[in-house]
Amino acid sequence: MEANYLAQVIQQLWYYSEQVSTSSAAYVKARSLTEQLLSWYEKQDLLPEQLLEEVGQRCLPVHPLAISTITGKRILVTGATGCIGQLLIQELLRYQPAQLATLSRRPTPSFSSSGVTHFTADVRDQAQMETVIKAVQPEIVFHLAAERNPDRAEREEVWAATTNILGTYNILSVCERCPNVEQFIFSSTGKSSRFYTEEVYAATKKICEWLLYHSAVRNPHLRIAFVRFTHVIDNSLMLAELERMLGDRRFISLHGPERFITAQSGLEAAQLLINALAFSQAGRCRFLVIRNLPWPVSTLQIALSALKEHHRHTDELLPIRFVGTPQGYSEKFFRGQVDWQTPRHSHLLLNAYESDRTFIDPMELLMISETSWVFEEPINTLVQELKQFPDRTTVRLLLTQCVQACTRSAIEQANPQRTLRILMTGLNPRYLKLDQCQPQDFSWIITTMITAVVGAMEHGKVQIPQADTQRLVEVCDELSLSQLRQRLQARNYLVAS
């Protein structure tokens, strides 16, 4: 009964959302519905004071090996003006490096008083990177410089791709040639755990991870690792936008009622980067995630909590409106992405292929995994094209081609039994219905995986049970994959005979 009431209120709020900014009647109605939502959530005790305060206080212990690695070393941090960059600098200074240098596009005068040397440079310019590396002669490099806003990345594809991919390539290639550099640590995102993505920001980070993998294999003298962050509340774009809307005192715009975030603190992020020093390994590309992240919280719950606090101080209640999901945030969650059959290694920031290569640190706070081989040529081609700073349409095409070619190569090399298991989880009709998804939402990755499984089946590398075959045939019909359907049925007929 309670759930039905909540669903009805949300449905009505969706209806009035489009008119909130233009119709006073819709504004009043949306405000009344927001008040009903607020009342319902309070009755369910879902709006504690300082909803995310506990997350902001989280921290990680730093591994002793990481501390000893920092002490007495020359260190360079790129992206130093960012929130995480500044927190990382504060943490590094605790462990007495011989020299700490920072790099960003903007000057950072606040660091001059702390004994930190700052360089103003653009990571997209390799000559500038060579100048900085030559001046600092770092033994450790933390590369954080990036475009991190998914919305801006969708609007400014050239900027995002050249900053994230070309920038990483530039500083990494200089570090490869510098004999002093012992370790290279990179900051990535949980979005790159997706098997496939067409979102610009996620694609750029995913490609960067592949760049790091091939560099690690080619350069065993340089230990390379990266970390994957989830939603860092200290520099949260969503919380900053929420604060801005409260200040405007008009309305609160949300993507929708069923959007969730899993958050971590900025300090955790900085300490995770430092811990990567202790787990990097020559010739391999390892990455770290925080094992025990907080339970996901809905953005609606966060907004209502902020509205409750705002109402207490101003005696005004702003209406919520739902605006739909913009590009950069629109891709749906494919259930096959997570390894549900191995709970100890299941994690939202690790995909099911990566979980096979995952181990947990002795304190059981971190999960450490490795990236897998992908075809390198598409990455090299992309980098060379980005050096010409092509137009935005070309950049989108290049990103898609690169991600598709690399992902296809990884799936073709993967264990076909694992791929079949991923497919059967992701194509479970019950889960698809629960998530309000359909196979068309994941058309490219499903087609690629079915192609790989059918090829492996034809070479006798995997057997597909009858029930799974029937489900795959149904999906082939839905996606108009007639040739794959025929190959599945032909093989199934031979086995049955």
XYZ file of N, CA, C and O in Angstrom, residues 350-459:
440
model
N 34.167 -3.607 -10.535
C 34.887 -4.676 -11.222
C 33.914 -5.401 -12.126
O 32.792 -5.692 -11.718
N 34.322 -5.723 -13.348
C 33.420 -6.533 -14.168
C 33.728 -8.017 -14.007
O 34.723 -8.400 -13.379
N 32.859 -8.840 -14.555
C 32.934 -10.287 -14.310
C 34.203 -10.915 -14.862
O 34.674 -11.929 -14.337
N 34.765 -10.370 -15.912
C 36.044 -10.882 -16.414
C 37.166 -10.550 -15.440
O 38.051 -11.370 -15.185
N 37.141 -9.358 -14.877
C 38.203 -8.911 -13.972
C 38.177 -9.648 -12.646
O 39.225 -9.807 -11.996
N 36.996 -10.101 -12.215
C 36.895 -10.752 -10.907
C 37.727 -12.033 -10.846
O 38.160 -12.452 -9.769
N 37.989 -12.674 -11.986
C 38.816 -13.883 -12.007
C 40.257 -13.587 -11.617
O 40.991 -14.489 -11.194
N 40.687 -12.338 -11.791
C 42.082 -11.968 -11.517
C 42.190 -11.106 -10.257
O 43.181 -10.393 -10.071
N 41.200 -11.181 -9.395
C 41.115 -10.284 -8.241
C 41.551 -10.973 -6.953
O 41.264 -12.147 -6.734
N 42.265 -10.232 -6.119
C 42.539 -10.707 -4.766
C 42.280 -9.570 -3.780
O 42.159 -8.405 -4.175
N 42.160 -9.912 -2.520
C 41.830 -8.953 -1.468
C 43.049 -8.759 -0.577
O 43.742 -9.730 -0.241
N 43.319 -7.520 -0.193
C 44.507 -7.257 0.625
C 44.335 -7.883 2.011
O 43.217 -8.198 2.431
N 45.430 -8.100 2.743
C 45.355 -8.772 4.049
C 44.404 -8.119 5.048
O 43.817 -8.802 5.887
N 44.233 -6.791 4.960
C 43.317 -6.118 5.884
C 41.869 -6.158 5.382
O 40.971 -5.670 6.065
N 41.670 -6.710 4.198
C 40.349 -6.864 3.581
C 39.632 -5.527 3.382
O 38.422 -5.418 3.520
N 40.426 -4.518 3.036
C 39.878 -3.190 2.764
C 39.901 -2.857 1.281
O 39.129 -2.011 0.818
N 40.804 -3.502 0.538
C 41.000 -3.204 -0.870
C 40.819 -4.454 -1.713
O 41.083 -5.575 -1.259
N 40.380 -4.248 -2.941
C 40.368 -5.322 -3.929
C 41.331 -4.921 -5.030
O 41.299 -3.789 -5.520
N 42.206 -5.853 -5.385
C 43.238 -5.581 -6.382
C 43.024 -6.534 -7.553
O 42.904 -7.759 -7.368
N 42.964 -5.973 -8.746
C 42.743 -6.792 -9.932
C 43.733 -6.369 -11.016
O 44.638 -5.557 -10.775
N 43.559 -6.941 -12.211
C 44.438 -6.618 -13.330
C 43.618 -6.415 -14.587
O 42.593 -7.064 -14.779
N 44.107 -5.535 -15.436
C 43.478 -5.374 -16.740
C 43.896 -6.529 -17.644
O 44.939 -7.149 -17.440
N 43.075 -6.812 -18.638
C 43.361 -7.914 -19.548
C 43.863 -7.386 -20.883
O 43.724 -6.203 -21.207
N 44.434 -8.277 -21.672
C 44.967 -7.917 -22.986
C 43.861 -7.436 -23.907
O 42.761 -7.983 -23.924
N 44.152 -6.397 -24.663
C 43.306 -5.973 -25.772
C 44.224 -5.652 -26.944
O 45.421 -5.399 -26.780
N 43.661 -5.654 -28.142
C 44.396 -5.327 -29.358
C 44.906 -3.895 -29.246
O 44.140 -2.973 -28.960
N 46.210 -3.682 -29.476
C 46.815 -2.367 -29.254
C 46.672 -1.431 -30.441
O 46.637 -0.206 -30.278
N 46.598 -1.967 -31.649
C 46.626 -1.126 -32.842
C 45.529 -0.059 -32.865
O 45.789 1.101 -33.232
N 44.266 -0.372 -32.480
C 43.237 0.678 -32.475
C 43.563 1.832 -31.535
O 43.213 2.987 -31.820
N 44.255 1.547 -30.443
C 44.635 2.603 -29.491
C 45.687 3.506 -30.117
O 45.605 4.740 -30.038
N 46.693 2.890 -30.770
C 47.737 3.679 -31.428
C 47.151 4.560 -32.522
O 47.532 5.728 -32.669
N 46.214 3.998 -33.275
C 45.567 4.767 -34.343
C 44.816 5.960 -33.772
O 44.898 7.083 -34.288
N 44.078 5.714 -32.692
C 43.310 6.792 -32.052
C 44.225 7.908 -31.576
O 43.958 9.095 -31.807
N 45.327 7.548 -30.918
C 46.249 8.556 -30.385
C 46.802 9.417 -31.516
O 46.867 10.657 -31.403
N 47.201 8.775 -32.607
C 47.752 9.539 -33.731
C 46.712 10.486 -34.319
O 47.034 11.620 -34.708
N 45.469 10.048 -34.382
C 44.398 10.907 -34.895
C 44.128 12.073 -33.943
O 43.896 13.205 -34.374
N 44.169 11.819 -32.650
C 43.907 12.878 -31.672
C 44.986 13.950 -31.702
O 44.726 15.106 -31.359
N 46.170 13.587 -32.105
C 47.246 14.581 -32.198
C 46.917 15.671 -33.219
O 47.480 16.766 -33.156
N 45.983 15.367 -34.131
C 45.577 16.348 -35.139
C 44.393 17.192 -34.656
O 43.912 18.059 -35.385
N 43.893 16.927 -33.447
C 42.751 17.631 -32.870
C 41.586 17.696 -33.875
O 41.196 18.773 -34.341
N 41.015 16.528 -34.228
C 39.933 16.480 -35.223
C 38.644 17.101 -34.690
O 38.542 17.452 -33.509
N 37.638 17.211 -35.551
C 36.369 17.792 -35.134
C 35.617 16.814 -34.232
O 35.951 15.630 -34.139
N 34.579 17.300 -33.587
C 33.867 16.529 -32.564
C 33.201 15.273 -33.136
O 33.179 14.221 -32.481
N 32.657 15.353 -34.367
C 32.025 14.182 -34.973
C 33.057 13.085 -35.210
O 32.802 11.902 -34.941
N 34.222 13.482 -35.687
C 35.296 12.510 -35.925
C 35.770 11.890 -34.623
O 36.026 10.680 -34.551
N 35.870 12.706 -33.580
C 36.309 12.182 -32.280
C 35.344 11.117 -31.771
O 35.761 10.053 -31.300
N 34.058 11.379 -31.862
C 33.060 10.388 -31.420
C 33.215 9.084 -32.198
O 33.175 7.988 -31.625
N 33.389 9.198 -33.506
C 33.553 8.012 -34.336
C 34.815 7.248 -33.958
O 34.802 6.012 -33.833
N 35.895 7.977 -33.757
C 37.162 7.338 -33.388
C 37.069 6.626 -32.041
O 37.586 5.511 -31.873
N 36.420 7.266 -31.076
C 36.252 6.631 -29.759
C 35.456 5.345 -29.869
O 35.829 4.309 -29.294
N 34.355 5.396 -30.611
C 33.511 4.213 -30.774
C 34.279 3.091 -31.452
O 34.230 1.927 -31.012
N 34.995 3.420 -32.519
C 35.753 2.397 -33.245
C 36.816 1.763 -32.353
O 37.009 0.541 -32.371
N 37.490 2.580 -31.572
C 38.544 2.072 -30.693
C 37.971 1.154 -29.615
O 38.475 0.055 -29.385
N 36.915 1.631 -28.947
C 36.321 0.827 -27.873
C 35.767 -0.486 -28.427
O 35.935 -1.552 -27.818
N 35.128 -0.443 -29.577
C 34.575 -1.660 -30.164
C 35.673 -2.651 -30.536
O 35.580 -3.845 -30.220
N 36.725 -2.173 -31.194
C 37.797 -3.068 -31.621
C 38.505 -3.702 -30.424
O 38.788 -4.910 -30.412
N 38.804 -2.892 -29.406
C 39.504 -3.407 -28.228
C 38.624 -4.354 -27.418
O 39.080 -5.406 -26.958
N 37.370 -3.981 -27.232
C 36.457 -4.835 -26.470
C 36.244 -6.165 -27.189
O 36.237 -7.236 -26.561
N 36.073 -6.110 -28.495
C 35.889 -7.339 -29.269
C 37.095 -8.265 -29.116
O 36.951 -9.477 -28.902
N 38.304 -7.676 -29.168
C 39.520 -8.500 -29.042
C 39.612 -9.138 -27.662
O 40.033 -10.289 -27.523
N 39.216 -8.395 -26.622
C 39.261 -8.933 -25.256
C 38.270 -10.083 -25.089
O 38.584 -11.115 -24.477
N 37.063 -9.926 -25.630
C 36.034 -10.969 -25.494
C 36.418 -12.212 -26.285
O 36.189 -13.349 -25.836
N 37.032 -12.031 -27.443
C 37.461 -13.182 -28.243
C 38.534 -13.992 -27.530
O 38.644 -15.206 -27.729
N 39.342 -13.322 -26.680
C 40.405 -14.008 -25.937
C 39.925 -14.561 -24.590
O 40.629 -15.344 -23.965
N 38.747 -14.155 -24.155
C 38.254 -14.548 -22.830
C 37.775 -15.991 -22.814
O 37.508 -16.594 -23.865
N 37.642 -16.515 -21.614
C 37.099 -17.866 -21.435
C 35.656 -17.886 -21.936
O 34.808 -17.168 -21.399
N 35.336 -18.703 -22.965
C 33.972 -18.685 -23.510
C 32.914 -19.134 -22.511
O 31.759 -18.707 -22.596
N 33.305 -19.982 -21.565
C 32.354 -20.409 -20.547
C 31.963 -19.231 -19.660
O 30.800 -19.075 -19.277
N 32.942 -18.391 -19.350
C 32.675 -17.187 -18.573
C 31.776 -16.240 -19.368
O 30.825 -15.671 -18.834
N 32.050 -16.083 -20.660
C 31.231 -15.209 -21.495
C 29.793 -15.712 -21.561
O 28.842 -14.911 -21.489
N 29.614 -17.024 -21.673
C 28.267 -17.592 -21.698
C 27.540 -17.302 -20.391
O 26.352 -16.948 -20.387
N 28.250 -17.419 -19.293
C 27.634 -17.157 -17.985
C 27.223 -15.699 -17.863
O 26.156 -15.370 -17.327
N 28.079 -14.804 -18.361
C 27.755 -13.372 -18.361
C 26.486 -13.118 -19.162
O 25.584 -12.384 -18.735
N 26.406 -13.730 -20.335
C 25.237 -13.556 -21.197
C 23.963 -14.046 -20.519
O 22.931 -13.365 -20.535
N 24.034 -15.209 -19.929
C 22.826 -15.785 -19.326
C 22.345 -14.968 -18.132
O 21.141 -14.877 -17.876
N 23.284 -14.361 -17.414
C 22.884 -13.472 -16.313
C 22.266 -12.194 -16.863
O 21.200 -11.760 -16.432
N 22.932 -11.595 -17.842
C 22.456 -10.334 -18.392
C 21.170 -10.450 -19.175
O 20.420 -9.472 -19.292
N 20.898 -11.649 -19.716
C 19.697 -11.848 -20.545
C 18.566 -12.538 -19.794
O 17.556 -12.905 -20.401
N 18.725 -12.696 -18.495
C 17.660 -13.298 -17.691
C 16.406 -12.417 -17.784
O 16.436 -11.245 -17.386
N 15.304 -12.947 -18.316
C 14.102 -12.123 -18.521
C 13.590 -11.470 -17.247
O 13.084 -10.338 -17.275
N 13.735 -12.173 -16.121
C 13.242 -11.621 -14.855
C 14.029 -10.373 -14.472
O 13.467 -9.359 -14.043
N 15.359 -10.426 -14.626
C 16.192 -9.275 -14.291
C 15.955 -8.123 -15.267
O 15.924 -6.951 -14.872
N 15.815 -8.447 -16.542
C 15.562 -7.400 -17.530
C 14.269 -6.653 -17.212
O 14.209 -5.422 -17.290
N 13.251 -7.391 -16.833
C 11.964 -6.767 -16.490
C 12.098 -5.924 -15.233
O 11.576 -4.801 -15.168
N 12.796 -6.454 -14.252
C 12.977 -5.733 -12.989
C 13.723 -4.415 -13.220
O 13.412 -3.393 -12.606
N 14.696 -4.437 -14.125
C 15.506 -3.243 -14.415
C 14.898 -2.366 -15.503
O 15.508 -1.366 -15.894
N 13.720 -2.763 -15.997
C 13.050 -2.032 -17.078
C 13.976 -1.892 -18.288
O 14.138 -0.815 -18.870
N 14.609 -3.000 -18.644
C 15.531 -3.046 -19.775
C 15.070 -4.093 -20.780
O 14.197 -4.916 -20.493
N 15.688 -4.076 -21.930
C 15.474 -5.086 -22.950
C 16.784 -5.312 -23.684
O 17.690 -4.468 -23.625
N 16.937 -6.449 -24.383
C 18.213 -6.728 -25.053
C 18.677 -5.608 -25.972
O 19.889 -5.378 -26.123
N 17.753 -4.866 -26.576
C 18.133 -3.773 -27.476
C 18.961 -2.692 -26.760
O 19.731 -1.980 -27.406
N 18.790 -2.587 -25.436
C 19.558 -1.591 -24.681
C 21.050 -1.924 -24.653
O 21.875 -1.052 -24.385
N 21.379 -3.196 -24.894
C 22.772 -3.660 -24.840
C 23.141 -4.380 -26.132
O 23.909 -5.342 -26.129
N 22.585 -3.914 -27.230
C 22.667 -4.625 -28.501
C 24.096 -4.957 -28.913
O 24.398 -6.105 -29.269
N 25.002 -3.969 -28.868
C 26.355 -4.225 -29.380
C 27.086 -5.260 -28.546
O 27.678 -6.202 -29.096
N 27.084 -5.118 -27.223
C 27.847 -6.053 -26.390
C 27.225 -7.445 -26.418
O 27.938 -8.458 -26.434
N 25.907 -7.542 -26.483
C 25.258 -8.848 -26.557
C 25.609 -9.535 -27.869
O 25.953 -10.726 -27.894
N 25.533 -8.797 -28.964
C 25.882 -9.369 -30.267
C 27.330 -9.850 -30.284
O 27.633 -10.946 -30.787
N 28.235 -9.052 -29.742
C 29.658 -9.412 -29.718
C 29.887 -10.658 -28.879
O 30.664 -11.554 -29.271
N 29.214 -10.752 -27.729
C 29.399 -11.914 -26.867
C 28.781 -13.171 -27.479
O 29.377 -14.261 -27.412
N 27.611 -13.044 -28.069
C 26.991 -14.219 -28.710
C 27.869 -14.709 -29.857
O 28.076 -15.911 -30.034
N 28.403 -13.784 -30.630
C 29.300 -14.154 -31.731
C 30.498 -14.938 -31.217
O 30.891 -15.960 -31.802
N 31.097 -14.476 -30.108
C 32.263 -15.162 -29.541
C 31.893 -16.542 -29.017
O 32.633 -17.520 -29.232
N 30.749 -16.645 -28.354
C 30.326 -17.930 -27.783
C 29.991 -18.928 -28.896
O 30.364 -20.107 -28.820
N 29.303 -18.471 -29.918
C 28.953 -19.357 -31.037
C 30.218 -19.835 -31.748
O 30.342 -21.013 -32.101
N 31.181 -18.932 -31.949
C 32.445 -19.325 -32.565
C 33.170 -20.371 -31.733
O 33.709 -21.347 -32.266
N 33.196 -20.167 -30.393
C 33.842 -21.134 -29.502
C 33.106 -22.467 -29.524
O 33.721 -23.538 -29.488
N 31.773 -22.407 -29.605
C 30.965 -23.634 -29.669
C 31.291 -24.422 -30.931
O 31.449 -25.648 -30.900
N 31.424 -23.728 -32.047
C 31.710 -24.398 -33.323
C 33.096 -25.040 -33.350
O 33.334 -25.985 -34.104
N 34.009 -24.521 -32.515
C 35.349 -25.097 -32.413
C 35.477 -26.052 -31.236
O 36.592 -26.470 -30.880
